[in-house]
CSV table of C-alpha atoms in Angstrom, one decimal:
chain,number,residue,atom,x,y,z
C,1,UNK,CA,76.7,-30.2,97.9
C,2,UNK,CA,74.0,-28.9,96.2
C,3,UNK,CA,73.6,-29.0,92.3
C,4,UNK,CA,72.1,-26.8,89.8
C,5,UNK,CA,70.2,-27.8,86.9
C,6,UNK,CA,71.3,-26.9,83.8
C,7,UNK,CA,68.8,-23.8,82.4
C,8,UNK,CA,67.3,-23.4,86.4
C,9,UNK,CA,68.2,-20.3,88.2
C,10,UNK,CA,69.5,-21.4,92.1
C,11,UNK,CA,66.6,-22.2,94.1
C,12,UNK,CA,68.3,-21.3,97.3
C,13,UNK,CA,71.6,-19.4,99.0
C,14,UNK,CA,73.6,-22.5,98.7
C,15,UNK,CA,73.1,-23.2,94.9
C,16,UNK,CA,74.2,-19.2,94.9
C,17,UNK,CA,77.4,-19.7,96.2
C,18,UNK,CA,78.0,-22.9,94.3
C,19,UNK,CA,77.2,-20.3,90.8
C,20,UNK,CA,79.3,-17.5,91.8
C,21,UNK,CA,82.3,-19.8,92.6
C,22,UNK,CA,82.0,-21.1,89.3
C,23,UNK,CA,81.5,-17.9,87.4
C,24,UNK,CA,84.0,-16.5,89.5
C,25,UNK,CA,86.6,-18.7,88.3
C,26,UNK,CA,86.5,-17.3,84.8
C,27,UNK,CA,87.4,-14.1,86.3
C,28,UNK,CA,90.9,-14.9,87.3
C,29,UNK,CA,91.8,-13.2,83.6
C,30,UNK,CA,91.3,-10.2,85.5
C,31,UNK,CA,94.9,-10.6,86.6
C,32,UNK,CA,96.2,-7.7,84.1
C,33,UNK,CA,94.1,-5.1,84.9
C,34,UNK,CA,94.8,-5.5,88.8
C,35,UNK,CA,98.1,-6.3,88.4
C,36,UNK,CA,98.5,-2.9,86.3
C,37,UNK,CA,96.1,-1.1,89.0
C,38,UNK,CA,98.9,-2.2,92.0
C,39,UNK,CA,102.3,-1.8,90.2
C,40,UNK,CA,101.4,0.5,87.4
C,41,UNK,CA,102.8,3.3,89.1
C,42,UNK,CA,99.7,5.3,88.4
C,43,UNK,CA,98.2,8.2,90.7
C,44,UNK,CA,96.4,7.7,93.2
C,45,UNK,CA,92.8,9.2,92.4
C,46,UNK,CA,93.7,7.3,88.9
C,47,UNK,CA,93.8,3.8,91.0
C,48,UNK,CA,91.1,4.7,92.8
C,49,UNK,CA,88.9,5.7,89.6
C,50,UNK,CA,90.7,2.0,88.4
C,51,UNK,CA,89.3,0.0,91.6
C,52,UNK,CA,86.0,1.6,91.3
C,53,UNK,CA,85.9,0.6,87.4
C,54,UNK,CA,86.6,-2.8,87.5
C,55,UNK,CA,84.2,-3.6,90.6
C,56,UNK,CA,81.5,-1.8,88.3
C,57,UNK,CA,82.1,-3.4,85.6
C,58,UNK,CA,82.7,-7.2,87.3
C,59,UNK,CA,79.2,-6.3,89.5
C,60,UNK,CA,77.4,-5.3,86.2
C,61,UNK,CA,78.8,-8.6,84.2
C,62,UNK,CA,78.3,-11.1,87.6
C,63,UNK,CA,74.0,-9.5,87.2
C,64,UNK,CA,74.1,-9.7,83.5
C,65,UNK,CA,75.6,-13.3,83.4
C,66,UNK,CA,73.6,-14.3,86.7
C,67,UNK,CA,70.1,-14.3,84.3
C,68,UNK,CA,68.7,-17.7,84.0
C,69,UNK,CA,69.3,-16.7,80.0
C,70,UNK,CA,65.9,-18.1,77.7
C,71,UNK,CA,65.9,-15.6,74.8
C,72,UNK,CA,64.8,-12.9,76.4
C,73,UNK,CA,65.7,-9.4,75.0
C,74,UNK,CA,64.9,-7.0,77.6
C,75,UNK,CA,65.9,-3.6,77.1
C,76,UNK,CA,68.0,-4.7,80.2
C,77,UNK,CA,70.5,-6.8,78.3
C,78,UNK,CA,70.6,-4.5,75.7
C,79,UNK,CA,72.0,-1.7,78.4
C,80,UNK,CA,73.5,-3.5,80.6
C,81,UNK,CA,76.1,-4.8,76.8
C,82,UNK,CA,76.6,-1.0,76.1
C,83,UNK,CA,77.6,0.0,79.6
C,84,UNK,CA,79.8,-3.1,79.8
C,85,UNK,CA,81.6,-1.9,76.5
C,86,UNK,CA,81.6,1.4,77.4
C,87,UNK,CA,83.5,1.1,80.4
C,88,UNK,CA,86.1,-1.4,78.7
C,89,UNK,CA,86.4,1.4,76.2
C,90,UNK,CA,86.7,3.9,78.2
C,91,UNK,CA,89.6,1.9,81.1
C,92,UNK,CA,90.9,0.3,77.7
C,93,UNK,CA,91.8,4.0,76.2
C,94,UNK,CA,92.6,5.3,80.1
C,95,UNK,CA,94.5,2.8,81.6
C,96,UNK,CA,96.1,0.8,78.9
C,97,UNK,CA,96.2,-1.9,77.0
C,98,UNK,CA,96.3,-4.0,80.0
C,99,UNK,CA,92.3,-3.4,80.0
C,100,UNK,CA,91.7,-4.6,76.8
C,101,UNK,CA,91.1,-8.6,78.2
C,102,UNK,CA,88.1,-6.2,79.3
C,103,UNK,CA,86.5,-7.2,75.6
C,104,UNK,CA,87.0,-10.8,76.3
C,105,UNK,CA,83.5,-10.6,78.9
C,106,UNK,CA,82.1,-8.1,76.5
C,107,UNK,CA,81.9,-11.1,74.0
C,108,UNK,CA,81.3,-13.7,76.7
C,109,UNK,CA,78.4,-11.4,77.9
C,110,UNK,CA,76.6,-11.0,74.5
C,111,UNK,CA,77.1,-14.3,73.4
C,112,UNK,CA,76.0,-15.5,77.1
C,113,UNK,CA,72.4,-13.5,76.9
C,114,UNK,CA,71.2,-12.6,73.0
C,115,UNK,CA,69.6,-14.6,71.3
C,116,UNK,CA,71.8,-16.2,68.1
C,117,UNK,CA,70.8,-13.9,65.3
C,118,UNK,CA,72.0,-11.3,67.2
C,119,UNK,CA,74.8,-12.9,69.2
C,120,UNK,CA,76.4,-13.9,65.6
C,121,UNK,CA,76.4,-10.4,64.9
C,122,UNK,CA,77.6,-9.1,68.2
C,123,UNK,CA,80.5,-11.1,69.3
C,124,UNK,CA,82.0,-10.6,65.6
C,125,UNK,CA,81.1,-6.1,66.8
C,126,UNK,CA,82.5,-6.6,69.7
C,127,UNK,CA,85.7,-8.1,68.3
C,128,UNK,CA,86.0,-5.5,65.8
C,129,UNK,CA,85.9,-3.0,68.3
C,130,UNK,CA,88.2,-4.6,70.6
C,131,UNK,CA,90.6,-4.8,67.7
C,132,UNK,CA,90.3,-1.0,66.4
C,133,UNK,CA,90.8,-0.1,70.2
C,134,UNK,CA,93.6,-2.4,70.7
C,135,UNK,CA,95.5,-1.0,67.4
C,136,UNK,CA,94.8,2.4,69.1
C,137,UNK,CA,96.4,2.3,72.3
C,138,UNK,CA,100.1,2.1,72.7
C,139,UNK,CA,101.6,-1.4,72.7
C,140,UNK,CA,97.3,-3.0,72.2
C,141,UNK,CA,98.9,-4.4,69.3
C,142,UNK,CA,100.9,-6.8,71.0
C,143,UNK,CA,98.0,-7.7,73.1
C,144,UNK,CA,95.4,-8.2,70.1
C,145,UNK,CA,96.5,-12.0,68.9
C,146,UNK,CA,96.3,-13.2,72.3
C,147,UNK,CA,93.0,-11.3,73.3
C,148,UNK,CA,90.6,-11.5,70.2
C,149,UNK,CA,91.0,-15.2,69.6
C,150,UNK,CA,89.2,-15.9,73.6
C,151,UNK,CA,86.9,-13.1,72.8
C,152,UNK,CA,85.4,-13.9,69.7
C,153,UNK,CA,86.1,-18.0,70.0
C,154,UNK,CA,84.8,-17.5,73.9
C,155,UNK,CA,81.5,-15.4,72.7
C,156,UNK,CA,80.4,-18.1,70.2
C,157,UNK,CA,81.3,-20.7,72.8
C,158,UNK,CA,78.7,-19.1,75.2
C,159,UNK,CA,76.0,-19.1,72.4
C,160,UNK,CA,76.5,-23.3,72.0
C,161,UNK,CA,75.9,-23.6,76.1
C,162,UNK,CA,73.3,-20.7,75.7
C,163,UNK,CA,71.3,-23.4,73.2
C,164,UNK,CA,72.3,-26.3,74.7
C,165,UNK,CA,70.2,-24.6,78.1
C,166,UNK,CA,67.3,-23.5,76.0
C,167,UNK,CA,66.7,-27.0,75.0
C,168,UNK,CA,67.0,-28.7,78.2
C,169,UNK,CA,65.2,-26.9,79.4
C,170,UNK,CA,62.3,-27.2,76.6
C,171,UNK,CA,63.1,-30.9,76.8
C,172,UNK,CA,62.4,-30.6,81.1
C,173,UNK,CA,59.6,-28.4,80.1
C,174,UNK,CA,57.9,-31.2,77.3
C,175,UNK,CA,58.7,-34.2,80.1
C,176,UNK,CA,56.0,-32.4,82.6
C,177,UNK,CA,53.7,-32.2,79.5
C,178,UNK,CA,54.2,-35.7,79.2
C,179,UNK,CA,53.5,-36.4,82.8
C,180,UNK,CA,50.7,-34.9,82.5
C,181,UNK,CA,49.5,-36.4,79.8
C,182,UNK,CA,50.1,-40.2,81.1
C,183,UNK,CA,48.1,-39.0,84.6
C,184,UNK,CA,45.1,-37.9,82.5
C,185,UNK,CA,45.2,-41.3,80.0
C,186,UNK,CA,45.4,-43.0,84.0
C,187,UNK,CA,42.4,-41.4,85.1
C,188,UNK,CA,40.3,-41.8,82.4
C,189,UNK,CA,41.7,-45.1,82.4
C,190,UNK,CA,40.2,-46.0,86.0
C,191,UNK,CA,37.2,-43.4,85.3
C,192,UNK,CA,36.1,-46.5,82.4
C,193,UNK,CA,37.8,-49.3,84.9
C,194,UNK,CA,35.0,-48.4,87.9
C,195,UNK,CA,32.3,-46.9,85.7
C,196,UNK,CA,32.7,-50.7,84.4
C,197,UNK,CA,33.2,-52.8,87.6
C,198,UNK,CA,30.9,-50.7,89.7
C,199,UNK,CA,28.0,-50.3,87.3
C,200,UNK,CA,27.9,-53.9,86.9
C,201,UNK,CA,28.1,-54.7,90.1
C,202,UNK,CA,26.3,-52.8,91.8
C,203,UNK,CA,22.9,-53.2,89.1
C,204,UNK,CA,23.6,-57.0,90.4
C,205,UNK,CA,23.3,-56.3,93.9
C,206,UNK,CA,20.3,-53.9,93.6
C,207,UNK,CA,18.9,-56.9,91.6
C,208,UNK,CA,19.6,-59.9,94.0
C,209,UNK,CA,18.8,-56.9,97.2
C,210,UNK,CA,15.3,-56.7,95.5
C,211,UNK,CA,14.1,-60.1,94.9
C,212,UNK,CA,15.6,-60.6,98.8
C,213,UNK,CA,12.6,-58.4,100.0
C,214,UNK,CA,10.1,-60.0,97.8
C,215,UNK,CA,11.1,-63.6,99.1
C,216,UNK,CA,11.4,-62.5,102.9
C,217,UNK,CA,8.1,-62.6,103.6
C,218,UNK,CA,7.3,-66.5,102.1
C,219,UNK,CA,10.9,-67.6,101.3
C,220,UNK,CA,13.3,-66.6,104.0
C,221,UNK,CA,15.4,-69.8,103.1
C,222,UNK,CA,15.7,-68.3,99.1
C,223,UNK,CA,16.3,-64.9,100.0
C,224,UNK,CA,19.0,-66.1,102.6
C,225,UNK,CA,20.5,-67.7,100.0
C,226,UNK,CA,20.2,-63.7,97.9
C,227,UNK,CA,21.8,-62.0,100.3
C,228,UNK,CA,24.5,-64.9,100.2
C,229,UNK,CA,24.4,-64.1,96.8
C,230,UNK,CA,24.9,-60.0,97.2
C,231,UNK,CA,27.6,-60.7,100.0
C,232,UNK,CA,29.8,-62.6,97.3
C,233,UNK,CA,29.0,-60.2,94.2
C,234,UNK,CA,30.2,-57.0,96.7
C,235,UNK,CA,33.1,-58.5,98.0
C,236,UNK,CA,34.3,-59.8,94.3
C,237,UNK,CA,34.1,-56.1,93.5
C,238,UNK,CA,36.0,-54.9,96.0
C,239,UNK,CA,38.4,-57.0,94.5
C,240,UNK,CA,37.9,-56.3,91.4
C,241,UNK,CA,38.0,-52.6,92.6
C,242,UNK,CA,41.6,-52.7,93.8
C,243,UNK,CA,42.8,-54.8,91.5
C,244,UNK,CA,41.9,-51.8,88.6
C,245,UNK,CA,43.5,-49.2,90.7
C,246,UNK,CA,46.3,-51.2,90.9
C,247,UNK,CA,47.0,-51.1,87.1
C,248,UNK,CA,46.6,-55.2,87.1
C,249,UNK,CA,43.7,-56.3,86.5
C,250,UNK,CA,42.5,-58.0,82.9
C,251,UNK,CA,39.3,-59.6,83.1
C,252,UNK,CA,38.9,-63.2,81.2
C,253,UNK,CA,36.0,-63.7,79.0
C,254,UNK,CA,34.8,-66.9,80.2
C,255,UNK,CA,34.4,-65.5,83.4
C,256,UNK,CA,32.5,-63.1,82.3
C,257,UNK,CA,30.0,-65.0,80.6
C,258,UNK,CA,29.2,-66.7,84.0
C,259,UNK,CA,28.4,-63.4,85.4
C,260,UNK,CA,26.4,-63.0,82.7
C,261,UNK,CA,24.0,-66.1,83.2
C,262,UNK,CA,23.8,-65.1,87.2
C,263,UNK,CA,23.4,-61.5,86.0
C,264,UNK,CA,20.6,-61.9,83.4
C,265,UNK,CA,18.6,-64.9,85.3
C,266,UNK,CA,18.6,-63.0,88.2
C,267,UNK,CA,16.5,-60.0,85.9
C,268,UNK,CA,14.4,-62.0,84.7
C,269,UNK,CA,16.1,-62.4,81.4
C,270,UNK,CA,16.6,-65.6,79.4
C,271,UNK,CA,20.0,-65.9,78.4
C,272,UNK,CA,20.9,-67.7,75.4
C,273,UNK,CA,25.1,-67.9,76.1
C,274,UNK,CA,27.6,-69.8,73.9
C,275,UNK,CA,30.2,-72.5,75.9
C,276,UNK,CA,32.9,-71.8,77.3
C,277,UNK,CA,34.9,-70.3,74.3
C,278,UNK,CA,39.1,-71.8,73.8
C,279,UNK,CA,41.0,-68.5,73.8
C,280,UNK,CA,44.2,-69.9,73.8
C,281,UNK,CA,45.5,-68.0,71.2
C,282,UNK,CA,43.8,-65.0,71.2
C,283,UNK,CA,45.4,-61.9,72.3
C,284,UNK,CA,44.7,-60.7,75.8
C,285,UNK,CA,44.0,-57.4,75.0
C,286,UNK,CA,41.5,-58.3,72.8
C,287,UNK,CA,40.3,-60.6,75.0
C,288,UNK,CA,40.3,-58.4,78.0
C,289,UNK,CA,38.3,-56.1,75.8
C,290,UNK,CA,35.4,-58.2,74.4
C,291,UNK,CA,35.5,-58.9,78.0
C,292,UNK,CA,34.7,-56.0,78.9
C,293,UNK,CA,32.4,-55.2,76.2
C,294,UNK,CA,30.5,-58.2,77.8
C,295,UNK,CA,29.7,-56.9,80.9
C,296,UNK,CA,28.8,-53.3,79.5
C,297,UNK,CA,26.2,-55.1,77.7
C,298,UNK,CA,24.8,-57.5,80.2
C,299,UNK,CA,24.7,-54.2,82.6
C,300,UNK,CA,22.6,-52.4,80.0
C,301,UNK,CA,20.6,-55.3,79.2
C,302,UNK,CA,19.1,-55.8,82.5
C,303,UNK,CA,19.9,-51.8,83.2
C,304,UNK,CA,17.6,-50.3,81.3
C,305,UNK,CA,16.2,-52.7,78.7
C,306,UNK,CA,13.4,-54.6,80.0
C,307,UNK,CA,13.8,-57.5,77.5
C,308,UNK,CA,12.7,-61.1,78.2
C,309,UNK,CA,15.7,-63.0,76.2
C,310,UNK,CA,19.4,-61.7,75.5
C,311,UNK,CA,21.3,-63.7,73.0
C,312,UNK,CA,25.2,-63.7,73.3
C,313,UNK,CA,27.3,-64.9,70.3
C,314,UNK,CA,31.1,-65.8,70.3
C,315,UNK,CA,32.7,-66.2,66.1
C,316,UNK,CA,35.4,-66.1,64.3
C,317,UNK,CA,35.9,-64.3,61.0
C,318,UNK,CA,38.2,-63.6,58.3
C,319,UNK,CA,38.1,-60.4,57.3
C,320,UNK,CA,41.0,-58.6,54.6
C,321,UNK,CA,42.6,-57.5,57.9
C,322,UNK,CA,43.1,-60.6,58.8
C,323,UNK,CA,41.1,-63.0,61.6
C,324,UNK,CA,38.6,-61.2,64.1
C,325,UNK,CA,37.1,-62.4,67.0
C,326,UNK,CA,33.4,-60.7,67.1
C,327,UNK,CA,30.9,-60.6,70.5
C,328,UNK,CA,27.1,-60.1,69.3
C,329,UNK,CA,24.6,-59.4,72.6
C,330,UNK,CA,21.0,-59.0,71.7
C,331,UNK,CA,18.0,-58.8,73.6
C,332,UNK,CA,14.2,-58.1,72.8
C,333,UNK,CA,13.6,-55.8,75.3
C,334,UNK,CA,11.8,-52.3,74.3
C,335,UNK,CA,14.4,-49.4,76.8
C,336,UNK,CA,17.7,-48.5,75.6
C,337,UNK,CA,19.6,-45.3,74.9
C,338,UNK,CA,17.2,-42.4,73.5
C,339,UNK,CA,19.8,-39.8,73.2
C,340,UNK,CA,23.3,-41.5,71.4
C,341,UNK,CA,25.7,-43.2,73.3
C,342,UNK,CA,26.5,-43.2,77.1
C,343,UNK,CA,28.9,-43.3,79.2
C,344,UNK,CA,29.6,-46.8,79.1
C,345,UNK,CA,29.8,-46.9,75.0
C,346,UNK,CA,32.2,-44.3,74.9
C,347,UNK,CA,34.6,-45.8,77.5
C,348,UNK,CA,33.9,-49.1,75.5
C,349,UNK,CA,34.3,-47.9,71.5
C,350,UNK,CA,38.0,-46.0,73.2
C,351,UNK,CA,38.0,-49.6,75.0
C,352,UNK,CA,38.1,-51.7,71.6
C,353,UNK,CA,39.9,-49.0,69.1
C,354,UNK,CA,42.7,-49.5,72.0
C,355,UNK,CA,42.8,-53.0,71.0
C,356,UNK,CA,42.5,-52.3,67.1
C,357,UNK,CA,38.7,-53.2,66.8
C,358,UNK,CA,35.3,-51.9,67.0
C,359,UNK,CA,32.2,-51.0,68.1
C,360,UNK,CA,28.7,-51.0,66.6
C,361,UNK,CA,25.5,-50.5,68.5
C,362,UNK,CA,21.9,-49.1,67.4
C,363,UNK,CA,18.5,-50.5,67.7
C,364,UNK,CA,17.3,-53.4,65.6
C,365,UNK,CA,13.8,-54.5,64.7
C,366,UNK,CA,12.8,-56.1,67.8
C,367,UNK,CA,15.8,-54.9,70.4
C,368,UNK,CA,19.2,-53.4,70.9
C,369,UNK,CA,22.0,-54.9,69.7
C,370,UNK,CA,25.8,-54.5,70.4
C,371,UNK,CA,28.8,-55.9,68.0
C,372,UNK,CA,31.9,-55.9,69.1
C,373,UNK,CA,35.0,-56.9,67.1
C,374,UNK,CA,38.6,-57.2,67.8
C,375,UNK,CA,41.6,-59.0,65.8
C,376,UNK,CA,41.9,-62.4,67.2
C,377,UNK,CA,45.4,-62.2,67.4
C,378,UNK,CA,48.1,-60.0,68.1
C,379,UNK,CA,50.1,-59.3,64.2
C,380,UNK,CA,52.9,-61.0,64.0
C,381,UNK,CA,50.9,-64.7,65.0
C,382,UNK,CA,48.3,-63.5,62.5
C,383,UNK,CA,50.4,-62.8,60.0
C,384,UNK,CA,52.4,-66.5,60.9
C,385,UNK,CA,49.2,-68.6,61.4
C,386,UNK,CA,46.4,-67.3,60.0
C,387,UNK,CA,43.2,-69.0,61.1
C,388,UNK,CA,39.7,-69.6,58.7
C,389,UNK,CA,36.6,-68.7,59.7
C,390,UNK,CA,34.5,-70.1,61.8
C,391,UNK,CA,31.2,-69.9,63.9
């Protein structure tokens, strides 16, 4: 059987039938007016008018409570409640005490469709009208105790159900918003990853293609080696893109140092790189952030700097915030970004901040320098095992 989510209107005929059945169960309390019409000894005209009034009341009540219930106070709501109250009063005065039960439905409808600030006044008002009419109608006083409590408590119970519906709707909308934000964050992550991956790989492929073109007439063997390198780089780029899309790729600093050696040499830049570092105690997120920083820095050196030499240093420093791992990349070129940071440095800054680090980049006296800092250890590890500064 089709289910209906709380706070959601029926989406199809089957769900509408389910909601109608659940609403119709509570109409069993109308057995008293029905019994009065069948066995009350009224004239035929009165019975016909009574059935007409009862059907009109039930129909109007059903239309009213079938509303979604978000707290709108449209004229339709007020008019409908006044019509129901007027019908209940008229039928009670003309047909007798059995029809006082209609006020219970008016009270419940008030709790179901009115905002809490209005319902808390409307429900006692309906109960007061019920009391006044019950004391006026013949024999109504005997019915008062059995109807006043259901009217009062049933109305306020419906305000609780209404608030539950509104809360459920708000939570559903909040969950949809969170899902949208997560999707936007994932798109941003993919944009950063693809920029870093393809920017580096395509730059290297371009350089090696130019080298192969220059070597081809006189040095076919060297040109063939460059073409083989191009194939290897393109295959690795394809693997990296696939891993980045699936969200599992975490670059390693040792691998990026090896890649930097190849890229700088191919570009005719003399590399000065540190030995393979021992990062056994470094947080994985910190190493990954530094690896991205090295890749972005080397890509910029190869693409824009026009440098002849590039120096990469990796040192540990003890700071007031704990042990930090610092990566610096400095070149002696005259190129660089003259109009503020590009997409690569902006994405890299976000990546480092997410890992608890920071980025500094700018012109120095003889070139351009990029410094990336990240925590050397996870916070709980740093607290237990402080690391001294080193070079």
